[in-house]
PDB file of C-alpha atoms in Angstrom:
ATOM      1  CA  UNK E 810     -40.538  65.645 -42.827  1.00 78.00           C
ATOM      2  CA  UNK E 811     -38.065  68.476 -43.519  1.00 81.00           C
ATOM      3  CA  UNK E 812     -39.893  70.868 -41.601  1.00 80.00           C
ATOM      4  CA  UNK E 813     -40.475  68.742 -38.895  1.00 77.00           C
ATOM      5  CA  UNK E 814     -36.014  68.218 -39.179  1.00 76.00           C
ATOM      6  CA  UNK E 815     -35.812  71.684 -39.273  1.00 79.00           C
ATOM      7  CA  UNK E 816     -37.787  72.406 -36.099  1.00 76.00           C
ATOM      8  CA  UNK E 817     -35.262  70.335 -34.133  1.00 76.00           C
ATOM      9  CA  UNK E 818     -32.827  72.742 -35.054  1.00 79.00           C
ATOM     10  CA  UNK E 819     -34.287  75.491 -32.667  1.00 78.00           C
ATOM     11  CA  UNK E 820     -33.551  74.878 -29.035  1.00 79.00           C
ATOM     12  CA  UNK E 821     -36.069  76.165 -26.462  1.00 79.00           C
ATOM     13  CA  UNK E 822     -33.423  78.288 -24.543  1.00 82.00           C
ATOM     14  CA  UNK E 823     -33.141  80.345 -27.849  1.00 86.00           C
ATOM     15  CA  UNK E 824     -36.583  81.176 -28.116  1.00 88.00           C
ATOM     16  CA  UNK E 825     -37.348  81.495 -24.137  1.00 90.00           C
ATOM     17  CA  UNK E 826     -37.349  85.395 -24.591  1.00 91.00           C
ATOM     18  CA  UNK E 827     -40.283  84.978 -27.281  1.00 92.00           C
ATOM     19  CA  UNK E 828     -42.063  81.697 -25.519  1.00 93.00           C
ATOM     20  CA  UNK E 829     -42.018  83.985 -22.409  1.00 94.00           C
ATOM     21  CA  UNK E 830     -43.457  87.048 -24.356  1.00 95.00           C
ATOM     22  CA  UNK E 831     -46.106  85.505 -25.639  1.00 95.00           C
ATOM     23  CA  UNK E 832     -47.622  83.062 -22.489  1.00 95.00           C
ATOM     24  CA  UNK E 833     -47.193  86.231 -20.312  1.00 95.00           C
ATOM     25  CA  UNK E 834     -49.525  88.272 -23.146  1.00 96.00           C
ATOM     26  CA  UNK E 835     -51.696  85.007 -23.093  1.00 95.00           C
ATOM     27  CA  UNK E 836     -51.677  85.114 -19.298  1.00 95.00           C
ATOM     28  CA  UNK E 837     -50.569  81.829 -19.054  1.00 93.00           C
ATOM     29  CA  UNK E 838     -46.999  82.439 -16.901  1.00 94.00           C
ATOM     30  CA  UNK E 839     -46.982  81.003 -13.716  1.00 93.00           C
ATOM     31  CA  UNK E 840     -49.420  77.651 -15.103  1.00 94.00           C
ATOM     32  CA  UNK E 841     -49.117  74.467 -15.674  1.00 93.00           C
ATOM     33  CA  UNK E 842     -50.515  74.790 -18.981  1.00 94.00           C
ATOM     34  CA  UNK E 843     -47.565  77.157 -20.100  1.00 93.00           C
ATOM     35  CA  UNK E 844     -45.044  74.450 -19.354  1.00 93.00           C
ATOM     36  CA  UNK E 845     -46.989  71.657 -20.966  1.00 93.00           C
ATOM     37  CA  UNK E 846     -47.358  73.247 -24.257  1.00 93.00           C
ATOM     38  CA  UNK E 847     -43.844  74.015 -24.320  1.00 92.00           C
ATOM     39  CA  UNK E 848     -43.130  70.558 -23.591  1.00 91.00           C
ATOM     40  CA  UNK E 849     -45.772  69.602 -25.808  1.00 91.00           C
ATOM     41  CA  UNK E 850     -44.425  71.610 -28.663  1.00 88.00           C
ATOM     42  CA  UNK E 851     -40.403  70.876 -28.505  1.00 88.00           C
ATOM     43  CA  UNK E 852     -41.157  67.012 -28.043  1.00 90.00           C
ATOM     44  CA  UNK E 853     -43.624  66.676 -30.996  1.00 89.00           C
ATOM     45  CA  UNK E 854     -41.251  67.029 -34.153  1.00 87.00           C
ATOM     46  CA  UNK E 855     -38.982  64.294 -32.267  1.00 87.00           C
ATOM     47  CA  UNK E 856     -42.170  61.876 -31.797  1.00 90.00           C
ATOM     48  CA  UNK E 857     -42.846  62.682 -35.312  1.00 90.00           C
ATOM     49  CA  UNK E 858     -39.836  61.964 -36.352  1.00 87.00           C
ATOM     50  CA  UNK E 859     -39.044  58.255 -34.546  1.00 88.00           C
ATOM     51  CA  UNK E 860     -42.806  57.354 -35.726  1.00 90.00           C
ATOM     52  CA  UNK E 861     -42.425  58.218 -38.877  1.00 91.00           C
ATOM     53  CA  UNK E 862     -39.857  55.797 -39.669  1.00 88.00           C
ATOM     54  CA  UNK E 863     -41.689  53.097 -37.560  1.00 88.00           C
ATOM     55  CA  UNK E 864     -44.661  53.466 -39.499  1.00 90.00           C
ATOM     56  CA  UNK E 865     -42.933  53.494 -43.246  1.00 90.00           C
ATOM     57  CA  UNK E 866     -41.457  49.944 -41.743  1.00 88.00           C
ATOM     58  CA  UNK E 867     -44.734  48.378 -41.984  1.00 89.00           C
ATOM     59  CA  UNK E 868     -45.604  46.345 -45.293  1.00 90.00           C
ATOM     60  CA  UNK E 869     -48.454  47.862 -47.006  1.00 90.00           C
ATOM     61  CA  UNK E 870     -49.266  44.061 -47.772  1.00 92.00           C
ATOM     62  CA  UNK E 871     -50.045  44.025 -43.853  1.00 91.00           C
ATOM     63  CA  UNK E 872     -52.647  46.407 -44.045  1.00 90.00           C
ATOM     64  CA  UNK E 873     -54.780  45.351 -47.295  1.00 91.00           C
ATOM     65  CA  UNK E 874     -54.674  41.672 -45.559  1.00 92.00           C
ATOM     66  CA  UNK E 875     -56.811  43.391 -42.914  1.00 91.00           C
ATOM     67  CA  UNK E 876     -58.808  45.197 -44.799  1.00 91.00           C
ATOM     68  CA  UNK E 877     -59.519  42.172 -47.081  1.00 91.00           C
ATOM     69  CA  UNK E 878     -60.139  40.252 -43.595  1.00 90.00           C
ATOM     70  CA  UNK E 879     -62.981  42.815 -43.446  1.00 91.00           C
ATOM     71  CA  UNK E 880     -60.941  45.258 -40.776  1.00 90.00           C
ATOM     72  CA  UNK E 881     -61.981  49.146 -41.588  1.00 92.00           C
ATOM     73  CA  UNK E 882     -59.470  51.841 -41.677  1.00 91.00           C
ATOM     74  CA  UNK E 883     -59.480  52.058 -37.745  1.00 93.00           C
ATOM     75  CA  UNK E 884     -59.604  48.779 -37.177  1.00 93.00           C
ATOM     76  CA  UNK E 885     -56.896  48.024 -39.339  1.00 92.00           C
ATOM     77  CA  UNK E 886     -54.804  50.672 -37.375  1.00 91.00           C
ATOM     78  CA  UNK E 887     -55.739  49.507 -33.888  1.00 93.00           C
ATOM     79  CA  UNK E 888     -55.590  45.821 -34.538  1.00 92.00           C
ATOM     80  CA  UNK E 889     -52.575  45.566 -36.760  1.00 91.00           C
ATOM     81  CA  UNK E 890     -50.617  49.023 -37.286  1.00 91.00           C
ATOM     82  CA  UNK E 891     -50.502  49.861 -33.607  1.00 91.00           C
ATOM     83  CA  UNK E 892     -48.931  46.721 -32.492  1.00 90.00           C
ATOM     84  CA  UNK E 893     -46.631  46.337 -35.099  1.00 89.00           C
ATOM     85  CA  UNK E 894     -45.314  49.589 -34.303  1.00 89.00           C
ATOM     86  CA  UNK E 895     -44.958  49.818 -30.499  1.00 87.00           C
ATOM     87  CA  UNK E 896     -41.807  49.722 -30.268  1.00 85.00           C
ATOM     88  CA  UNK E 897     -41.665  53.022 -32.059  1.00 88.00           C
ATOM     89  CA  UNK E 898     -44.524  54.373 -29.521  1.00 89.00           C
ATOM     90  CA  UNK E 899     -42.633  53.191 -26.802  1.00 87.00           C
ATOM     91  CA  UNK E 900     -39.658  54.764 -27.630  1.00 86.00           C
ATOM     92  CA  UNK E 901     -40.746  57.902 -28.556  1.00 90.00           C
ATOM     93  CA  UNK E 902     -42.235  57.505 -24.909  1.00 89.00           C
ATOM     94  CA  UNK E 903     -39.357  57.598 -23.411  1.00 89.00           C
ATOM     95  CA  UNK E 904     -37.794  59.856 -25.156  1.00 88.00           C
ATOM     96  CA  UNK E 905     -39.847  62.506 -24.935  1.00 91.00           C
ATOM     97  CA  UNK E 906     -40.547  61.799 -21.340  1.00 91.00           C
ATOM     98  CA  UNK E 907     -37.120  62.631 -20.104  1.00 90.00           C
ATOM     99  CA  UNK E 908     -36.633  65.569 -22.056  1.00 89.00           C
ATOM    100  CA  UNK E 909     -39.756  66.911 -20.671  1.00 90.00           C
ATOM    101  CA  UNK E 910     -38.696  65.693 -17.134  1.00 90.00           C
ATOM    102  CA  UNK E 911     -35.462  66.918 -17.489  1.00 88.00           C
ATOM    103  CA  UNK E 912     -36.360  70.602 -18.911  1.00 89.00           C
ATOM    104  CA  UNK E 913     -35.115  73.498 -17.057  1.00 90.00           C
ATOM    105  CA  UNK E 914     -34.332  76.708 -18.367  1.00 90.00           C
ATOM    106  CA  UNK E 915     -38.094  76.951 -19.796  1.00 90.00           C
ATOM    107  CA  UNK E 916     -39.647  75.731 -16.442  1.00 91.00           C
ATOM    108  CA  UNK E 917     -37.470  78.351 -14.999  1.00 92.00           C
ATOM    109  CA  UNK E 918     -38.368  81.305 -16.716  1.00 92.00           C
ATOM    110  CA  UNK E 919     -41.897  80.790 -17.367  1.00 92.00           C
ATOM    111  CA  UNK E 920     -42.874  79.502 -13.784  1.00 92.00           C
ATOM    112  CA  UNK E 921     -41.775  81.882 -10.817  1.00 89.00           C
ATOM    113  CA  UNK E 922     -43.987  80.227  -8.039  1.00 90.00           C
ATOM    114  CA  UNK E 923     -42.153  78.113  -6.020  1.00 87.00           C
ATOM    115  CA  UNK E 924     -45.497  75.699  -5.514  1.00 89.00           C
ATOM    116  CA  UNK E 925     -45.402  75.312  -9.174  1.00 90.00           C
ATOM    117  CA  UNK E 926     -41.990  74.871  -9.860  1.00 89.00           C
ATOM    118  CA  UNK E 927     -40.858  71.126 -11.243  1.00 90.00           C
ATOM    119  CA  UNK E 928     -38.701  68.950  -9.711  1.00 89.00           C
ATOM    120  CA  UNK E 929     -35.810  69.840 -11.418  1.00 87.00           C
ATOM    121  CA  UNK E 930     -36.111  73.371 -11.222  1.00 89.00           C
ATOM    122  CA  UNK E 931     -36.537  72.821  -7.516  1.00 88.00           C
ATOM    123  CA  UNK E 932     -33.597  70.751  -7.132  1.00 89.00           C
ATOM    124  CA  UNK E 933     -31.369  74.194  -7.401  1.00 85.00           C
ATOM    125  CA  UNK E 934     -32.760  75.938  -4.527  1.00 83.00           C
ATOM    126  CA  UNK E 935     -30.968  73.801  -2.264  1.00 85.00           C
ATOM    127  CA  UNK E 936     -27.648  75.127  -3.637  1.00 84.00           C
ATOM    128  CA  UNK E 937     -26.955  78.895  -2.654  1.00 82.00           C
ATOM    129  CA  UNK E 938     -24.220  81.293  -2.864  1.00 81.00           C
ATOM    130  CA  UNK E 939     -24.486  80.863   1.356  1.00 86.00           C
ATOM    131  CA  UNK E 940     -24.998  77.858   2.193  1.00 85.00           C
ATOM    132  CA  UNK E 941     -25.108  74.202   0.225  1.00 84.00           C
ATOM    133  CA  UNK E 942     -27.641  71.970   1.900  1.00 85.00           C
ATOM    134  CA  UNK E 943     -26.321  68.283   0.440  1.00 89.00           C
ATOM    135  CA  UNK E 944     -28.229  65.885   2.416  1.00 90.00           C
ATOM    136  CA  UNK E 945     -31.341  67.542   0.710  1.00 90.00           C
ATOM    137  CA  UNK E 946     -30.077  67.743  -2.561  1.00 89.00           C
ATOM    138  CA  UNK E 947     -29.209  63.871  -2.976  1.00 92.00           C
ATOM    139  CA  UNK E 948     -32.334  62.969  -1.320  1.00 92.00           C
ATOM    140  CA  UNK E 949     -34.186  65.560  -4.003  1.00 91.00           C
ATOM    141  CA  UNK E 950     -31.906  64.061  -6.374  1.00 91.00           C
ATOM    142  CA  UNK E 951     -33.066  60.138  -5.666  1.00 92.00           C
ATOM    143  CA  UNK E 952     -36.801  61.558  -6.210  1.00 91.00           C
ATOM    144  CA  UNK E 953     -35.929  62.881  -9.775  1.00 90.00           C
ATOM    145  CA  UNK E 954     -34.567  59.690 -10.718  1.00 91.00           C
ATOM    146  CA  UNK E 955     -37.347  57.196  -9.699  1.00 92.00           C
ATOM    147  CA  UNK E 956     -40.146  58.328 -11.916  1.00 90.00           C
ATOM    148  CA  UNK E 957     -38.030  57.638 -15.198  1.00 87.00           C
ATOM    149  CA  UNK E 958     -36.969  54.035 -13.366  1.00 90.00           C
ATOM    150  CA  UNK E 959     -40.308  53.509 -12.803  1.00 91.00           C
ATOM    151  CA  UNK E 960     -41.358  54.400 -16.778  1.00 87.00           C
ATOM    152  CA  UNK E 961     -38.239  52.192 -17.595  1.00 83.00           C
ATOM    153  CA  UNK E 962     -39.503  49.530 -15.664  1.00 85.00           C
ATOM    154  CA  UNK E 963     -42.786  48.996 -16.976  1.00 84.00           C
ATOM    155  CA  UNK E 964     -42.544  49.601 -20.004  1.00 81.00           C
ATOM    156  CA  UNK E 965     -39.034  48.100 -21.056  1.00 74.00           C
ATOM    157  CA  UNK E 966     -40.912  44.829 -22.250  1.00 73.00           C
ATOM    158  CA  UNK E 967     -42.759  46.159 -25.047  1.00 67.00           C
ATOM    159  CA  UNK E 968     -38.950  47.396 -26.600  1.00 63.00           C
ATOM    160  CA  UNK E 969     -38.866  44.051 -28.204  1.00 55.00           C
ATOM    161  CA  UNK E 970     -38.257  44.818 -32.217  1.00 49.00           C
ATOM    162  CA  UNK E 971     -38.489  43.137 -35.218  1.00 43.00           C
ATOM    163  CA  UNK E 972     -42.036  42.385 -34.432  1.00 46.00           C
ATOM    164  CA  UNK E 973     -42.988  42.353 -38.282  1.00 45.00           C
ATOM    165  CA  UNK E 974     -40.052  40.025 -39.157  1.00 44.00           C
ATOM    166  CA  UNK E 975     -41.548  37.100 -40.422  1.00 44.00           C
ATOM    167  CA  UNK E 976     -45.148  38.637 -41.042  1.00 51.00           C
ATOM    168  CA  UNK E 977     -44.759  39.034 -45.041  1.00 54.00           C
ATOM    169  CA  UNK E 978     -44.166  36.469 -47.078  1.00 48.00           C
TER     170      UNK E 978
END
C-alpha cells in the first residue's frame, strides 16, 4: 500500500514530457488508446487505495460462513464480498470517473487531432486571443456536465453504507 501512496504523489502534468516520449515511440499519439492508459494508469493507485480499505472492513467471519455454506472462493466473492463492498466500488466509480473526464493537460498534449480531442480539451477552442464565442462555450459547457449527472444519478442509490452493520454477531 505504500507504493501504491507513493504513486499518488506524481501528478501526470509532471511526467507529460516522458508519457509523451514514450506513446509517440510506441506510436500510440494521436489514439484513443494513449489517453485511456493514461487515465487508466493515474486512476488505478486511487481505486486501489478506496478499495482497499473497503475490503479490510469486511469480517473475515463473513467469508468462512460462506464457504462453510458450501460457497467457493468466487462464489464467496461474488455473492457476499462484492455486495458488501459496493459502496467502495461505487465510489471509487465516481471518483475516478471525473478525474478521467475532467483530465486536460494529458489529453492535450498527447492528442493533436481535433476529431479526437475530449470534451474538455475541446471546450478551449472556443476561447481565442481574437474572438470569445460564449454562447458556444456554455452550451459546450452544459454537455460536459450531464454525463457525470447522469453517473450521479444512477448510481447514487447504491452509496448507502454500513451495509455490514449488523451482519456479525
Amino acid at each position: 500500500m505504500f507504493l501504491v501512496l507513493v504513486t499518488q504523489m506524481f501528478s501526470p502534468t509532471s511526467l507529460v514530457v516522458g508519457i509523451y516520449r514514450e506513446f509517440f515511440d510506441a506510436g500510440l499519439v494521436n489514439t484513443y488508446t494513449a489517453i485511456i492508459l493514461t487515465n487508466a494508469g493515474f486512476n488505478l493507485a486511487f481505486a486501489i487505495w478506496i478499495l482497499h480499505g473497503f475490503i479490510a472492513s469486511v469480517p473475515r467471519e463473513v467469508e468462512e460462513a460462506a464457504e462453510l455454506d458450501g460457497c467457493t472462493r468466487p462464489g464467496t466473492l461474488r455473492r457476499v464480498i462484492l455486495p458488501l463492498i459496493r459502496p467502495g466500488l461505487v465510489t471509487s466509480v465516481i471518483f475516478t470517473f471525473i478525474a478521467a473526464w475532467n483530465e486536460y493537460v494529458v489529453a492535450l498534449t498527447l492528442v493533436q487531432d481535433d476529431a479526437k480531442k475530449p470534451l474538455t480539451v475541446g471546450i478551449s477552442s472556443y476561447v481565442t486571443g481574437y474572438e470569445q464565442h460564449w454562447d458556444q462555450l456554455f452550451a459546450a459547457s452544459i454537455v460536459a456536465v450531464v454525463p457525470v449527472v447522469i453517473l450521479f444519478a444512477s448510481i447514487e442509490r447504491h452509496l448507502a453504507g454500513g451495509l455490514t452493520a449488523g451482519s456479525v454477531k
